[in-house]
PDB file of C-alpha atoms in Angstrom:
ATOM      1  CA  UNK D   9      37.507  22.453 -29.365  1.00  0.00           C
ATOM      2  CA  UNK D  10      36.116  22.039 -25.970  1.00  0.00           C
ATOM      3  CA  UNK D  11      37.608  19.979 -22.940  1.00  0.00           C
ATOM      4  CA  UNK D  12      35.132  17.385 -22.350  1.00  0.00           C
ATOM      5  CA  UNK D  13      36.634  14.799 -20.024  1.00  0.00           C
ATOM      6  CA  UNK D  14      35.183  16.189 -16.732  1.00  0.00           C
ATOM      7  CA  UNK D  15      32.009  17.752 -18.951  1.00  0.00           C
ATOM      8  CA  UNK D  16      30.515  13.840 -19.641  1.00  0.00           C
ATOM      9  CA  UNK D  17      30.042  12.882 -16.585  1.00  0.00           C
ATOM     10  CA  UNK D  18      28.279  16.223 -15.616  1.00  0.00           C
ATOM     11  CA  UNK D  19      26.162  16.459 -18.336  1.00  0.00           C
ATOM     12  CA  UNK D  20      25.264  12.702 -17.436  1.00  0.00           C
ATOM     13  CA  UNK D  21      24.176  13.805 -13.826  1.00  0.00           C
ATOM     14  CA  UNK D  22      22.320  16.665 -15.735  1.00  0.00           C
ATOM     15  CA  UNK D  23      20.679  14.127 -18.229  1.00  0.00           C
ATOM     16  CA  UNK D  24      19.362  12.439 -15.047  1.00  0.00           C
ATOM     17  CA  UNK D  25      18.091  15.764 -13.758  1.00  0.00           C
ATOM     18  CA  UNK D  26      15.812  16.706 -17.200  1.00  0.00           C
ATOM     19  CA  UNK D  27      14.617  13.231 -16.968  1.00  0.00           C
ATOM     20  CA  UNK D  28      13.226  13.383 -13.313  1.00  0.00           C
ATOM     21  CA  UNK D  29      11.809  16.641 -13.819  1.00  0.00           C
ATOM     22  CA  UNK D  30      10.148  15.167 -16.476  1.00  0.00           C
ATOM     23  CA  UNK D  31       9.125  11.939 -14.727  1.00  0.00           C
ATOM     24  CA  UNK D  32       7.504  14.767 -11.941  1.00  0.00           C
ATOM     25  CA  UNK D  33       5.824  16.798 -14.603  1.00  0.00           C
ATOM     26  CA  UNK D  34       4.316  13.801 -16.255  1.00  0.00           C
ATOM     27  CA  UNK D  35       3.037  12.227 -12.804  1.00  0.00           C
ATOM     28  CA  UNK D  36       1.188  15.703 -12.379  1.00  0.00           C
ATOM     29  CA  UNK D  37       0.005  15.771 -16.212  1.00  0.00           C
ATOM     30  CA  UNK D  38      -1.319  12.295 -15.625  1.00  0.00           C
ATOM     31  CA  UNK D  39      -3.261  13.138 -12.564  1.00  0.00           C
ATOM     32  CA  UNK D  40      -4.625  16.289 -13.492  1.00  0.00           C
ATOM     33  CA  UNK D  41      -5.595  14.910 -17.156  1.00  0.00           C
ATOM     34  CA  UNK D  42      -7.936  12.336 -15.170  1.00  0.00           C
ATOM     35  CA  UNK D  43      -8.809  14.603 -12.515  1.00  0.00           C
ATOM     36  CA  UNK D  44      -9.979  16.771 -15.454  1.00  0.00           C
ATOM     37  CA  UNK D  45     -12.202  13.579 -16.826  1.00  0.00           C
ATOM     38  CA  UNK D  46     -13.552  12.924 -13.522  1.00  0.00           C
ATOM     39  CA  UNK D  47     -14.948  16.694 -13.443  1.00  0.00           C
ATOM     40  CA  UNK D  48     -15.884  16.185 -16.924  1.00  0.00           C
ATOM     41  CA  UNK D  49     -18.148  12.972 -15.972  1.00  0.00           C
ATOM     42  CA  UNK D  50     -19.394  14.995 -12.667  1.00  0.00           C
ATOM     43  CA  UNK D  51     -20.307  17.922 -14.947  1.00  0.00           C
ATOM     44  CA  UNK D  52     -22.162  16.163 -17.180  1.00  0.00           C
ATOM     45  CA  UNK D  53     -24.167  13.955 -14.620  1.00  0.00           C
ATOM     46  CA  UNK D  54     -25.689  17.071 -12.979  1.00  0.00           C
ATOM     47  CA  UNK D  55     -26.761  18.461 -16.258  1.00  0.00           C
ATOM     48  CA  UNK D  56     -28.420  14.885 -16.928  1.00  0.00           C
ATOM     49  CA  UNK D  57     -29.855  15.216 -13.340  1.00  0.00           C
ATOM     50  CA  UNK D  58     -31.222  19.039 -14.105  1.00  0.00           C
ATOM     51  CA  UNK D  59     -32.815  17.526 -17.786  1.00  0.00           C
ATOM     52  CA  UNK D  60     -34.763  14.942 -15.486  1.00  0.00           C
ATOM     53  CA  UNK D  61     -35.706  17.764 -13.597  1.00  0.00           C
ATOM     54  CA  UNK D  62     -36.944  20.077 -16.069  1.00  0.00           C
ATOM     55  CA  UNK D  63     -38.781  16.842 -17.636  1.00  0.00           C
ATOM     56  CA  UNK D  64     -40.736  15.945 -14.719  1.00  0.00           C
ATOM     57  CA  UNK D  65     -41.922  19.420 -14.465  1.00  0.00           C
ATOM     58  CA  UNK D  66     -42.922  19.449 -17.820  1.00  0.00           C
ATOM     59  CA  UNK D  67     -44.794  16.426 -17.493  1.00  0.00           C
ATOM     60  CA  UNK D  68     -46.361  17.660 -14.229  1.00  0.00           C
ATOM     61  CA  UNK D  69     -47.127  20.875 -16.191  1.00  0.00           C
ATOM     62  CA  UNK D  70     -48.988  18.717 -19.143  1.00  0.00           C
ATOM     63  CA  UNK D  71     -50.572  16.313 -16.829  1.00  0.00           C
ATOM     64  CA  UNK D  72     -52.231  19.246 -15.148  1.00  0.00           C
ATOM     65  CA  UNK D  73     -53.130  20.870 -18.454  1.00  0.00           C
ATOM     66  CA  UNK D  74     -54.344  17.184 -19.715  1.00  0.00           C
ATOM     67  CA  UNK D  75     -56.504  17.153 -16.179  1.00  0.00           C
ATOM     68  CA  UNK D  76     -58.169  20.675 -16.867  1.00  0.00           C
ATOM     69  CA  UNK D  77     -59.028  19.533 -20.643  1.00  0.00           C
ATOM     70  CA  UNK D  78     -60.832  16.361 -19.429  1.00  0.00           C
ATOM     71  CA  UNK D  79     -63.066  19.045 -16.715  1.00  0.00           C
ATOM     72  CA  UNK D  80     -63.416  21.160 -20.115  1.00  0.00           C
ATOM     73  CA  UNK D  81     -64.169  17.949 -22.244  1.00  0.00           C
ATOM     74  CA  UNK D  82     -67.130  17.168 -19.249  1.00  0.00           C
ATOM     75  CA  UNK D  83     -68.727  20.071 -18.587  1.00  0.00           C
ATOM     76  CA  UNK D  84     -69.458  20.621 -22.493  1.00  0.00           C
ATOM     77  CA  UNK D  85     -70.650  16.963 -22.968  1.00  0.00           C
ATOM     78  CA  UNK D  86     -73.100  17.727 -19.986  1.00  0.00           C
ATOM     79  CA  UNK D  87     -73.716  20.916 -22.014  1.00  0.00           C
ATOM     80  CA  UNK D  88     -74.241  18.821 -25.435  1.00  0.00           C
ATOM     81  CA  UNK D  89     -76.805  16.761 -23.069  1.00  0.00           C
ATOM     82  CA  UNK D  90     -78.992  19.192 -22.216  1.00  0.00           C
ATOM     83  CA  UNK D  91     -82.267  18.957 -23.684  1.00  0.00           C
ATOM     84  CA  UNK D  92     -83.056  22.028 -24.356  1.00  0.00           C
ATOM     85  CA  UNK D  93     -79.510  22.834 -26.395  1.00  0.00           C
ATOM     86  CA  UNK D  94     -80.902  23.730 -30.304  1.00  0.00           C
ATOM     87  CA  UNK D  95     -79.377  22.234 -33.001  1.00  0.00           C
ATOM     88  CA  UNK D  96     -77.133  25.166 -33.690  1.00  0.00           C
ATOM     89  CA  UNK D  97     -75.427  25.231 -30.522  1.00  0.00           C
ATOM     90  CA  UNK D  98     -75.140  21.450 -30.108  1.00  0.00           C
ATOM     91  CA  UNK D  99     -73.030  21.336 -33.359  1.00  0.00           C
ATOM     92  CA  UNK D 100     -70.819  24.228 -31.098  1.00  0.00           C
ATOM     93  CA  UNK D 101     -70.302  22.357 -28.643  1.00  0.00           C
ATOM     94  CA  UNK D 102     -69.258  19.496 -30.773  1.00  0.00           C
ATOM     95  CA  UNK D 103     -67.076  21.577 -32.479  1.00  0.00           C
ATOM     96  CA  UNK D 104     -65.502  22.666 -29.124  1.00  0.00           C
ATOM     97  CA  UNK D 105     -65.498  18.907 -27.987  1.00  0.00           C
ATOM     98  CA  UNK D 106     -63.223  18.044 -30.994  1.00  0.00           C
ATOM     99  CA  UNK D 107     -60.905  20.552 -30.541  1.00  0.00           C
ATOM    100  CA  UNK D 108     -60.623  19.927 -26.824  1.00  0.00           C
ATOM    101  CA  UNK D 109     -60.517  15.956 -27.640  1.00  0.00           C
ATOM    102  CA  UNK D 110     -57.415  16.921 -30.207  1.00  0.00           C
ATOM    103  CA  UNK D 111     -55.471  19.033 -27.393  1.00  0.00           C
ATOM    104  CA  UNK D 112     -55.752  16.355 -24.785  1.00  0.00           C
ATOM    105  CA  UNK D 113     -54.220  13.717 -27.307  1.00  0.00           C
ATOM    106  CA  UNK D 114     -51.840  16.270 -28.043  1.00  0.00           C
ATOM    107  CA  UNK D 115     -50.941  16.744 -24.318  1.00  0.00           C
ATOM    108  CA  UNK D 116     -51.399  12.877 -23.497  1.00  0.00           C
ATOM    109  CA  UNK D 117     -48.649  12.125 -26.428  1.00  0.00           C
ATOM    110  CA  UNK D 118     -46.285  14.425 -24.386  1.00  0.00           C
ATOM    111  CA  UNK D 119     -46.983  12.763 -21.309  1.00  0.00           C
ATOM    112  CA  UNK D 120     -46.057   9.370 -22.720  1.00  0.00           C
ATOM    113  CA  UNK D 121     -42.757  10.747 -24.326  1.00  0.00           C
ATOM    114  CA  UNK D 122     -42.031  12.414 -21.311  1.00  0.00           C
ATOM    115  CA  UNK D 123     -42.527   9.208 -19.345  1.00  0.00           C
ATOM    116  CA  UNK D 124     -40.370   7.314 -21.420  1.00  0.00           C
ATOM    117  CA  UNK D 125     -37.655   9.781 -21.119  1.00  0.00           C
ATOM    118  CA  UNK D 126     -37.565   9.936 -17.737  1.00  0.00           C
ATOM    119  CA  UNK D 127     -37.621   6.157 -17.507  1.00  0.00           C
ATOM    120  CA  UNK D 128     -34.515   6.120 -19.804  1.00  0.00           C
ATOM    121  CA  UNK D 129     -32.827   9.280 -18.252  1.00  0.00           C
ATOM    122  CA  UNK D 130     -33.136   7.684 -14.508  1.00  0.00           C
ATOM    123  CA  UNK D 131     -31.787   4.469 -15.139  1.00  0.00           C
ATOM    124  CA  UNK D 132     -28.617   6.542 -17.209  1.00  0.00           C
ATOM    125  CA  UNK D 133     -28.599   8.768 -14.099  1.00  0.00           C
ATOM    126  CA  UNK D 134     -28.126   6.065 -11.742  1.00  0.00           C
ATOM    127  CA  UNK D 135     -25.637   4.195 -13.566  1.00  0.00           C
ATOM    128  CA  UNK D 136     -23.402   7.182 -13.980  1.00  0.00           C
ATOM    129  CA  UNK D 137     -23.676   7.919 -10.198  1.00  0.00           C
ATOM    130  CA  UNK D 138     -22.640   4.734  -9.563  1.00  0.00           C
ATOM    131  CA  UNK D 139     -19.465   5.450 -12.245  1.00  0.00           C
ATOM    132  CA  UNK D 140     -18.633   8.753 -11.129  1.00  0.00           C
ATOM    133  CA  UNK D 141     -18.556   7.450  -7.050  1.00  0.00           C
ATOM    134  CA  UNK D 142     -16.366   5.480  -7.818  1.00  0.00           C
ATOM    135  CA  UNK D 143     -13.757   7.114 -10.313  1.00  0.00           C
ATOM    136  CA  UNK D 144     -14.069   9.888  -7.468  1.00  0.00           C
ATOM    137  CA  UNK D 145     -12.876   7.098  -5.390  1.00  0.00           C
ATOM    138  CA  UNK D 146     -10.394   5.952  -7.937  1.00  0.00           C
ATOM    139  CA  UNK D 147      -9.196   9.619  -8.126  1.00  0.00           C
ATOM    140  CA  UNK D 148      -8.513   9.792  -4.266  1.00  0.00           C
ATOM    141  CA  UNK D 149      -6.191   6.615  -4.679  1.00  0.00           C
ATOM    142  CA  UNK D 150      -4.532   8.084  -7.405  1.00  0.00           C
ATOM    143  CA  UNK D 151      -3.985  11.318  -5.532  1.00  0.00           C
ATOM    144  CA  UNK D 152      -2.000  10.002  -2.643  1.00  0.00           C
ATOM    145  CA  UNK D 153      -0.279   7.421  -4.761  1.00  0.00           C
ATOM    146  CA  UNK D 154       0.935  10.158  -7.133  1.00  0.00           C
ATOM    147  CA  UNK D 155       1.573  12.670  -3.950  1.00  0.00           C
ATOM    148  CA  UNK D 156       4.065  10.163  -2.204  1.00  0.00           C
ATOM    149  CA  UNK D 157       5.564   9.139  -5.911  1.00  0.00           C
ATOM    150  CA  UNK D 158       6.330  12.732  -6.692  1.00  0.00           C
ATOM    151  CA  UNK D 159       7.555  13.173  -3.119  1.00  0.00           C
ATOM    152  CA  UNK D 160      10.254  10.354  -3.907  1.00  0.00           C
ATOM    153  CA  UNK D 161      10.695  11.447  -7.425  1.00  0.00           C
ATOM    154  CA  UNK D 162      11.868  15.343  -5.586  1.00  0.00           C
ATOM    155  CA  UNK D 163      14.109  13.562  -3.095  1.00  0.00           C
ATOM    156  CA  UNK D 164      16.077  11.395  -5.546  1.00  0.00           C
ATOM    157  CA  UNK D 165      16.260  14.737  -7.885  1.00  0.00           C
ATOM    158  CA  UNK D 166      18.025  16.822  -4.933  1.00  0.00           C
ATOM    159  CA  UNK D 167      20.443  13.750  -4.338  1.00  0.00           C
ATOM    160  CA  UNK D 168      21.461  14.199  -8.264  1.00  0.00           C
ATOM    161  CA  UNK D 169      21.599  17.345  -8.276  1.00  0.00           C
ATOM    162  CA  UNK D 170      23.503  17.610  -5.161  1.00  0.00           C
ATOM    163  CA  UNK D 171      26.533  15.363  -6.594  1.00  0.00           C
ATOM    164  CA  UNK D 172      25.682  17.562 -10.051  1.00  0.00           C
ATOM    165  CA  UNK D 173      27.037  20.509  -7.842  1.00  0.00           C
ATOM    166  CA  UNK D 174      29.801  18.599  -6.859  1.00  0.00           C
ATOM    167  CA  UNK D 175      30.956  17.787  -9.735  1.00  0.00           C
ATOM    168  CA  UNK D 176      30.407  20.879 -11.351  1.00  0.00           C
ATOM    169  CA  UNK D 177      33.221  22.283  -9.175  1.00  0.00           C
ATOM    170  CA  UNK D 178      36.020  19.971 -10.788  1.00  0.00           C
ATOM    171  CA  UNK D 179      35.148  21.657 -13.730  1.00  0.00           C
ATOM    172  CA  UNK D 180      37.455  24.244 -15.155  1.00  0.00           C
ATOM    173  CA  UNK D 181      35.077  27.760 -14.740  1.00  0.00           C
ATOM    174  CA  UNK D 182      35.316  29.226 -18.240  1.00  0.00           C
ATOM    175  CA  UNK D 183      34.648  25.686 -20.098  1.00  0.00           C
ATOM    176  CA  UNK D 184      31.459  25.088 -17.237  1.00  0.00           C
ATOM    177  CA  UNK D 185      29.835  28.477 -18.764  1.00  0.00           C
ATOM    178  CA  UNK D 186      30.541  27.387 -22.127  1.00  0.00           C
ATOM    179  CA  UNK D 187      28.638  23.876 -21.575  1.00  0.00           C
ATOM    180  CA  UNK D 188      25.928  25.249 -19.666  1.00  0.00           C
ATOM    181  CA  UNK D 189      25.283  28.470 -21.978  1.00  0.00           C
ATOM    182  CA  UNK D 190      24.897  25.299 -24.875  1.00  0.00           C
ATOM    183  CA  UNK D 191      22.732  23.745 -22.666  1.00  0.00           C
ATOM    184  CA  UNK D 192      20.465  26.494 -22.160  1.00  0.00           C
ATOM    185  CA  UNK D 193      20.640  27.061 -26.352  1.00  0.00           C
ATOM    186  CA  UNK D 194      19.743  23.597 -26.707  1.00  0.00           C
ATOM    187  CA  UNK D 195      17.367  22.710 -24.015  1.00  0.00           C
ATOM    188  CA  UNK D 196      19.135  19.185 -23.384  1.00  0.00           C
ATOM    189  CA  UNK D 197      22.050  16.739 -24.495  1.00  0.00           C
ATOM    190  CA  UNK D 198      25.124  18.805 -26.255  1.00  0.00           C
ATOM    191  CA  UNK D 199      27.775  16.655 -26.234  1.00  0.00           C
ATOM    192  CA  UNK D 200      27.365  13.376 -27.869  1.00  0.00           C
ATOM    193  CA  UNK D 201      29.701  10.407 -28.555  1.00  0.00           C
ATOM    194  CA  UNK D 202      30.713   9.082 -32.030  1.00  0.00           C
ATOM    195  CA  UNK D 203      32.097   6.045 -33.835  1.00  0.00           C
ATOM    196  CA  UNK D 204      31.327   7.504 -37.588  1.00  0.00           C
ATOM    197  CA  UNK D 205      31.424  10.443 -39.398  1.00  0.00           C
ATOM    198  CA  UNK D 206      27.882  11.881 -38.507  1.00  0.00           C
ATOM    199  CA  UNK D 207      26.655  14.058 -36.389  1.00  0.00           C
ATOM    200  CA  UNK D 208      24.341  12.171 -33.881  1.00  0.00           C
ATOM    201  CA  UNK D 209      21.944  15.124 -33.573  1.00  0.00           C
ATOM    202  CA  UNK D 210      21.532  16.520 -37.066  1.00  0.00           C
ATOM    203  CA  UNK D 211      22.637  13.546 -38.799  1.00  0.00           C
ATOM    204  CA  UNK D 212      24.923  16.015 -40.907  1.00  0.00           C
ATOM    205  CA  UNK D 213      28.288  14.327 -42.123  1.00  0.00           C
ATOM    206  CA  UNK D 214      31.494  15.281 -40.446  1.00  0.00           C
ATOM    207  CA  UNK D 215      34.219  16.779 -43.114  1.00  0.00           C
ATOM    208  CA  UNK D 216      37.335  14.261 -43.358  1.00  0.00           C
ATOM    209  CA  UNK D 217      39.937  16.845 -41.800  1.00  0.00           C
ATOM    210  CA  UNK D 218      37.764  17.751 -38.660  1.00  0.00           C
ATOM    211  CA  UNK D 219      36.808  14.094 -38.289  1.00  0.00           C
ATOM    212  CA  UNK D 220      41.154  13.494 -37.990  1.00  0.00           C
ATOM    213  CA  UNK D 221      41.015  16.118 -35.698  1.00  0.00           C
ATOM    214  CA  UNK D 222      38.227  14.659 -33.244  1.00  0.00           C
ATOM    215  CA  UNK D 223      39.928  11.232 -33.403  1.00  0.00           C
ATOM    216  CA  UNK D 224      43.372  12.574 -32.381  1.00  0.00           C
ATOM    217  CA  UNK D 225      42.012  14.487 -29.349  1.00  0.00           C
ATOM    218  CA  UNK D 226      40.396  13.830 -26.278  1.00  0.00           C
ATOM    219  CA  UNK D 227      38.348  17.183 -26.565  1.00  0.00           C
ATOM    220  CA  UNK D 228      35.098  17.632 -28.361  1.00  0.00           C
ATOM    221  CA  UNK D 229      34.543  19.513 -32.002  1.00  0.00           C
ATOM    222  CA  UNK D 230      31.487  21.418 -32.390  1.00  0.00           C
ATOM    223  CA  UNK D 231      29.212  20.147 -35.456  1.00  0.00           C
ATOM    224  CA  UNK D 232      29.242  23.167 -37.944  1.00  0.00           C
ATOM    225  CA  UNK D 233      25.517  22.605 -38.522  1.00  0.00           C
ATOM    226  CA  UNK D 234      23.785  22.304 -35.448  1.00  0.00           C
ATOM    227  CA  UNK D 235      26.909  23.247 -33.135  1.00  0.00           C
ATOM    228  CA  UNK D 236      26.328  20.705 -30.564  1.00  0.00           C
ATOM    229  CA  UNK D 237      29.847  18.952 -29.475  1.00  0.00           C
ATOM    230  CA  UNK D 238      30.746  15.755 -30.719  1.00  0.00           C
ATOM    231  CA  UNK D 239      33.650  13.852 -29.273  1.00  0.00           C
ATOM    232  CA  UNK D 240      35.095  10.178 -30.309  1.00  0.00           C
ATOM    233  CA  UNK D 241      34.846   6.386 -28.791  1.00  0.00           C
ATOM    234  CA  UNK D 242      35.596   4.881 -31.243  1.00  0.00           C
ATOM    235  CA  UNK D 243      38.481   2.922 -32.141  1.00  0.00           C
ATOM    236  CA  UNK D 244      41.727   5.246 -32.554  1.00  0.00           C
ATOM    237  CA  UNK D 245      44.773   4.812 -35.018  1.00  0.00           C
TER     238      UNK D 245
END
């Protein structure tokens, strides 16, 4: 059995602690998941700005080899021209012509793709600028908001667990280390209120005899399958 009179309302002051720790840690989750998203949207714009980059250089690159097939393309039409060329070498330099002719349609189809990419990359670029601004902005609200909430979260948690300390001291000493080493084991609530013959916490039945005993005590029973302490409010006899 375990006295459990003075324990409830201490382990309802330590209920209240858990759950504004947890309140904190979620306010910091929640920030730093969309902090993390931000990042993720800033990341990803600069490596759609660096694309556009290495796109305009290739087209730059293919315009200027598109520029030196057209001088090619010239000088061996003037070639083809000449009146003196034989008939052997003038079906050469149609031969070369062709294969220039083929390379700069080649090149000129790149340019065009590359065009159109840039067109559609630019307009994505500035729309996600515009997006990530202002989620940055967003972000910065968020930031103080969640700064002065946590602030207020840590001031009502020393309040609680000032009377927690308090109260702890009404407490006899051997029964305090008996709660708190089940609290530790079980990482929360341990003692838990009944009006049935179940365990609240494992849902495991309570045996006839020890559910007598509970009723005709003020103390607390452990539950022999998950040992947490169960004590009744029920109606008694």
């Amino acid at each position: 059995m375990l006295e459990c009179k003075q324990l409830i309302p201490l382990q309802e002051l330590d209920l209240k602690i858990d759950a504004a720790k947890k309140q904190i840690e979620e306010r910091k989750q929640k920030f730093l998941n969309m902090q993390k998203a931000v990042t993720e949207e800033a990341t990803l714009l600069e490596k759609k700005k660096a694309l556009l980059k290495n796109i305009k250089l290739r087209k730059s690159k293919a315009e200027h080899e598109a520029e030196d097939l057209n001088n090619k393309i010239k000088v061996n039409d003037m070639k083809m021209q000449n009146a003196g060329v034989s008939p052997k070498d003038y079906a050469a330099f149609e031969k070369i012509s062709a294969n220039l002719k083929k390379q700069l349609d080649e090149q000129e189809t790149k340019i065009l793709s590359d065009m159109e990419k840039i067109e559609v990359l630019t307009a994505d670029i500035d729309k996600s600028t515009k997006v990530v601004a202002g989620r940055k902005e967003h972000l910065e609200m968020v930031k103080t908001r969640t700064s002065e909430e946590i602030i207020g979260d840590k001031k009502q948690l020393e309040l609680i667990v000032t009377e927690r300390n308090q109260a702890s001291l009404k407490v006899n000493a051997n029964v305090l280390n008996k709660y708190e080493e089940l609290r530790k084991k079980k990482k929360g609530q341990v003692l838990f209120g009944i009006e049935s013959a179940a365990c609240p916490k494992c849902g495991m039945g309570i045996p006839a005899g020890a559910l007598s005993s509970i009723k005709a005590s003020e103390d607390a029973e452990a539950c022999d399958n998950c040992g947490v302490y169960v004590y009744w409010t029920g109606p008694r006899e």
